[in-house]
Each structure stands twice: as C-alpha cells, then as structure tokens.
Short mmCIF file of C-alpha atoms in Angstrom, two decimals:
data_model
loop_
_atom_site.label_atom_id
_atom_site.label_comp_id
_atom_site.label_asym_id
_atom_site.label_seq_id
_atom_site.Cartn_x
_atom_site.Cartn_y
_atom_site.Cartn_z
CA MET M 1 0.00 0.00 0.00
CA GLY M 2 1.19 3.52 -0.74
CA LYS M 3 1.69 6.17 1.90
CA THR M 4 -0.64 8.83 0.43
CA ARG M 5 -3.77 7.72 2.33
CA LEU M 6 -1.83 7.43 5.57
CA GLU M 7 -0.47 10.96 5.16
CA ALA M 8 -3.86 12.42 4.25
CA PHE M 9 -5.64 10.72 7.14
CA SER M 10 -2.95 11.75 9.63
CA ASP M 11 -2.98 15.36 8.41
CA GLY M 12 -6.77 15.46 8.78
CA VAL M 13 -6.70 14.08 12.33
CA ILE M 14 -3.97 16.51 13.37
CA ALA M 15 -5.94 19.43 11.90
CA ILE M 16 -8.99 18.35 13.90
CA ILE M 17 -6.89 18.09 17.08
CA ILE M 18 -5.71 21.68 16.67
CA THR M 19 -9.27 22.82 15.97
CA ILE M 20 -10.60 21.11 19.09
CA MET M 21 -7.83 22.64 21.21
CA VAL M 22 -8.67 26.17 20.10
CA LEU M 23 -12.39 25.59 20.58
CA GLU M 24 -11.68 24.64 24.21
CA MET M 25 -10.70 28.26 24.87
CA LYS M 26 -13.87 29.94 26.03
CA VAL M 27 -14.73 33.55 25.26
CA PRO M 28 -14.49 35.75 28.37
CA HIS M 29 -17.65 37.24 29.91
CA GLY M 30 -16.62 40.87 29.96
CA GLU M 31 -14.91 43.50 27.89
CA THR M 32 -11.95 44.47 30.04
CA VAL M 33 -8.45 43.07 30.38
CA ASP M 34 -9.50 41.72 33.78
CA ALA M 35 -11.88 39.36 31.97
CA LEU M 36 -8.91 37.89 30.06
CA LEU M 37 -6.68 37.24 33.08
CA PRO M 38 -8.36 33.98 34.17
CA LEU M 39 -7.85 32.67 30.61
CA PHE M 40 -4.10 33.29 30.65
CA PRO M 41 -3.18 29.76 31.92
CA VAL M 42 -5.53 28.24 29.34
CA PHE M 43 -3.85 30.26 26.61
CA LEU M 44 -0.35 29.28 27.81
CA SER M 45 -1.25 25.59 27.83
CA TYR M 46 -2.77 25.98 24.35
CA ILE M 47 0.44 27.57 23.02
CA LEU M 48 2.57 24.73 24.40
CA SER M 49 0.26 22.05 23.02
CA PHE M 50 0.00 23.79 19.64
CA VAL M 51 3.80 23.76 19.44
CA TYR M 52 3.87 20.07 20.36
CA VAL M 53 1.24 19.14 17.77
CA GLY M 54 3.18 21.17 15.21
CA ILE M 55 6.38 19.32 16.10
CA TYR M 56 4.66 15.96 15.71
CA TRP M 57 3.08 16.98 12.41
CA ASN M 58 6.41 18.24 11.04
CA ASN M 59 8.41 15.20 12.15
CA HIS M 60 5.68 12.80 10.99
CA HIS M 61 5.75 14.50 7.57
CA HIS M 62 9.54 14.14 7.32
CA MET M 63 9.48 10.56 8.56
CA LEU M 64 6.91 9.53 5.95
CA HIS M 65 9.17 10.87 3.20
CA THR M 66 11.46 7.93 3.93
CA VAL M 67 8.68 5.36 3.49
CA LYS M 68 8.33 3.41 0.25
CA ARG M 69 5.42 1.21 1.28
CA VAL M 70 3.06 1.01 4.25
CA SER M 71 2.54 -2.27 6.07
CA GLY M 72 -0.28 -3.21 8.42
CA SER M 73 1.99 -2.73 11.44
CA VAL M 74 2.81 0.80 10.25
CA LEU M 75 -0.91 1.58 9.89
CA TRP M 76 -1.64 0.39 13.43
CA ALA M 77 1.40 2.15 14.87
CA ASN M 78 0.27 5.35 13.16
CA LEU M 79 -3.24 4.98 14.63
CA HIS M 80 -1.65 4.42 18.03
CA LEU M 81 0.22 7.73 17.67
CA LEU M 82 -2.93 9.54 16.54
CA PHE M 83 -4.80 8.16 19.55
CA TRP M 84 -2.35 9.75 21.99
CA LEU M 85 -2.25 12.99 20.01
CA SER M 86 -6.06 13.08 20.12
CA LEU M 87 -5.84 13.30 23.93
CA PHE M 88 -3.91 16.58 23.74
CA PRO M 89 -7.08 18.73 23.76
CA PHE M 90 -8.34 17.09 26.97
CA ALA M 91 -4.98 17.23 28.76
CA THR M 92 -4.38 20.78 27.55
CA GLY M 93 -7.80 21.98 28.66
CA TRP M 94 -7.49 20.46 32.12
CA LEU M 95 -3.95 21.78 32.57
CA GLY M 96 -5.00 25.32 31.73
CA GLU M 97 -8.31 25.28 33.60
CA SER M 98 -6.59 23.99 36.75
CA HIS M 99 -3.89 26.67 36.52
CA PHE M 100 -1.17 24.01 36.22
CA ALA M 101 -2.16 21.98 39.29
CA ALA M 102 -0.24 18.80 40.19
CA LEU M 103 -2.48 16.03 38.84
CA PRO M 104 -3.34 17.80 35.55
CA SER M 105 0.39 18.58 35.09
CA ALA M 106 1.26 14.92 35.62
CA LEU M 107 -1.52 13.78 33.27
CA TYR M 108 -0.31 16.23 30.63
CA GLY M 109 3.15 14.74 30.97
CA MET M 110 1.75 11.21 30.68
CA VAL M 111 0.02 12.13 27.42
CA LEU M 112 3.28 13.64 26.14
CA LEU M 113 5.17 10.52 27.25
CA MET M 114 2.71 8.15 25.60
CA ALA M 115 2.71 10.17 22.36
CA ALA M 116 6.51 10.03 22.34
CA CYS M 117 6.41 6.26 22.95
CA ALA M 118 3.88 5.88 20.13
CA TYR M 119 6.10 7.92 17.79
CA PHE M 120 9.04 5.70 18.75
CA ILE M 121 6.93 2.59 18.01
CA LEU M 122 5.86 4.03 14.63
CA GLN M 123 9.46 4.81 13.78
CA HIS M 124 10.47 1.22 14.55
CA ALA M 125 7.50 -0.21 12.65
CA ILE M 126 8.64 1.73 9.58
CA ILE M 127 12.23 0.56 10.03
CA SER M 128 11.04 -3.06 10.40
CA SER M 129 8.87 -2.73 7.30
CA GLU M 130 11.62 -1.10 5.23
CA GLY M 131 14.47 -3.26 6.54
CA GLU M 132 17.62 -2.52 8.53
CA LYS M 133 19.14 -0.62 5.60
CA SER M 134 16.16 1.69 5.51
CA LEU M 135 16.58 5.38 4.99
CA LEU M 136 14.86 6.12 8.29
CA LYS M 137 17.24 3.82 10.20
CA ALA M 138 20.20 5.62 8.67
CA ALA M 139 18.67 9.00 9.49
CA VAL M 140 17.74 8.46 13.14
CA GLY M 141 20.71 6.35 14.13
CA ARG M 142 20.57 5.75 17.87
CA ASP M 143 17.90 8.46 18.27
CA ARG M 144 19.44 10.02 21.36
CA LYS M 145 17.09 12.97 21.12
CA GLY M 146 14.02 10.73 21.14
CA LYS M 147 15.28 8.66 24.06
CA ALA M 148 16.26 11.78 26.02
CA SER M 149 12.72 13.09 25.52
CA LEU M 150 11.23 9.93 27.03
CA VAL M 151 13.49 10.20 30.09
CA LEU M 152 12.65 13.88 30.55
CA TYR M 153 8.90 13.21 30.30
CA VAL M 154 9.12 10.50 32.98
CA LEU M 155 11.08 12.88 35.20
CA ALA M 156 8.52 15.66 34.65
CA VAL M 157 5.57 13.39 35.50
CA ILE M 158 7.21 12.40 38.78
CA VAL M 159 8.26 15.97 39.65
CA ALA M 160 4.80 17.35 38.78
CA PHE M 161 3.38 16.15 42.10
CA TRP M 162 5.79 18.29 44.13
CA LEU M 163 7.07 21.07 41.87
CA THR M 164 4.62 21.67 39.05
CA TRP M 165 6.62 24.62 37.72
CA VAL M 166 9.65 22.34 37.22
CA ALA M 167 7.49 19.90 35.27
CA GLN M 168 6.26 22.77 33.07
CA LEU M 169 9.85 23.88 32.47
CA ILE M 170 10.78 20.34 31.41
CA TYR M 171 7.85 20.22 28.98
CA ILE M 172 8.96 23.56 27.53
CA ALA M 173 12.61 22.43 27.36
CA VAL M 174 11.69 19.28 25.41
CA ALA M 175 9.58 21.33 23.01
CA ILE M 176 12.49 23.73 22.46
CA MET M 177 14.81 20.76 21.93
CA TRP M 178 12.56 19.56 19.10
CA LEU M 179 11.95 23.04 17.67
CA ILE M 180 15.61 23.28 16.78
CA PRO M 181 15.61 21.96 13.21
CA ASP M 182 16.61 18.31 13.00
CA ARG M 183 18.16 17.74 9.61
CA ARG M 184 18.85 14.00 10.01
CA ILE M 185 16.05 12.85 7.72
CA GLU M 186 16.56 15.63 5.17
CA ASN M 187 20.29 14.84 5.03
CA ALA M 188 19.59 11.10 4.61
CA LEU M 189 17.11 11.84 1.79
CA GLN M 190 19.67 14.03 0.00
CA GLU M 191 22.37 11.38 0.35
CA SER M 192 20.06 8.70 -1.05
CA GLU M 193 19.40 10.84 -4.15
CA THR M 194 23.09 11.19 -4.95
#
C-alpha cells in the first residue's frame, strides 16, 4: 500500500486536534483586560500544546518521506500515535483550567510521554517494514534525542506532584529541543538521491 492515504488521514486528524484545542478556549464574559486574566493559563497551555502538535506533524511528515510502502503494522502504529495525540485537547484543557495543578500537570506529561512512545513505536515499525538498511534507520541512528525526551517526560511526570513549575519547564525544554531543526532525515534523503 502507498503512503498517500496514511499521510492524508494523519494530516486530517492533526488538523482536527488543533481545531478542538482552540475551541476549548472559552470567550471571556466581559470587555476588560481583567476578563482575560483567568484565561491566561488556558492560553499558555494551548500555546505549548499547539507547538507540540506542530512538532509531531512536522516530524511525521519528514518521517513519511522515507517510506516506500506502508505495512499493516505501520498503519496500526500510526493509529496508536494519533490516539495519543487526540488526547492533547483534553490534557491541555485540564492543565489550563486547573492553573497548572499537580495532577493535571502529571496527566499532561503522561500524554506527552505516551505520544513520544507511540512515535518511537511508529518509527520502529517503519524501520522493520523497510528493513535494517532503511533510509529512516540511517537517518535516526541511535535516536538520542528521542530517548532523552522519554526520560525527561518520565522525570517531569514524577516531579509534577511536588514542583509543578519544574514539570512545566521540562515540557517547555523538550519542546524547544525539538523546535531546533533536526536535519537528520533531510540529510539522509539528499544522500540517497546522490
């Protein structure tokens, strides 16, 4: 099976996730700046989640450029990733509405952790489908950045129960780590063309 349907479906689900997240932000009941202040945590959590969804969309797009054919295991691994991404609106809404309380902060971290695990599983399903000499395998190598993210998420979930602000800083740090352009896949694609 080709990858076009998988890409189109994934793009559609991700677009819906972003739409749901923005719809969770309620319009204030007032016309002054004071009416906006209670929404500030909701807006901050939305920004962070929007960045995370954007990172997943971007990396998913690049990863699928390495795929020649899609197997059943890749389809299921992709659905598994989309499942965890679809929980972002709920976790984001609760995090913001609770003003970054301990349990919502930990749950947010769990959703981030599970999405990262699902991405890791998808990556390995593609590598298994394409073979050990696959372009993706060459591009990601040992995937230190991906593994470091998993460790940081686990740390943040644990810390969230005592120091929620530290957990938030870890979530922001991981997002920044992934915002820095990762050229591994692009470089591998260029090398394969030469």
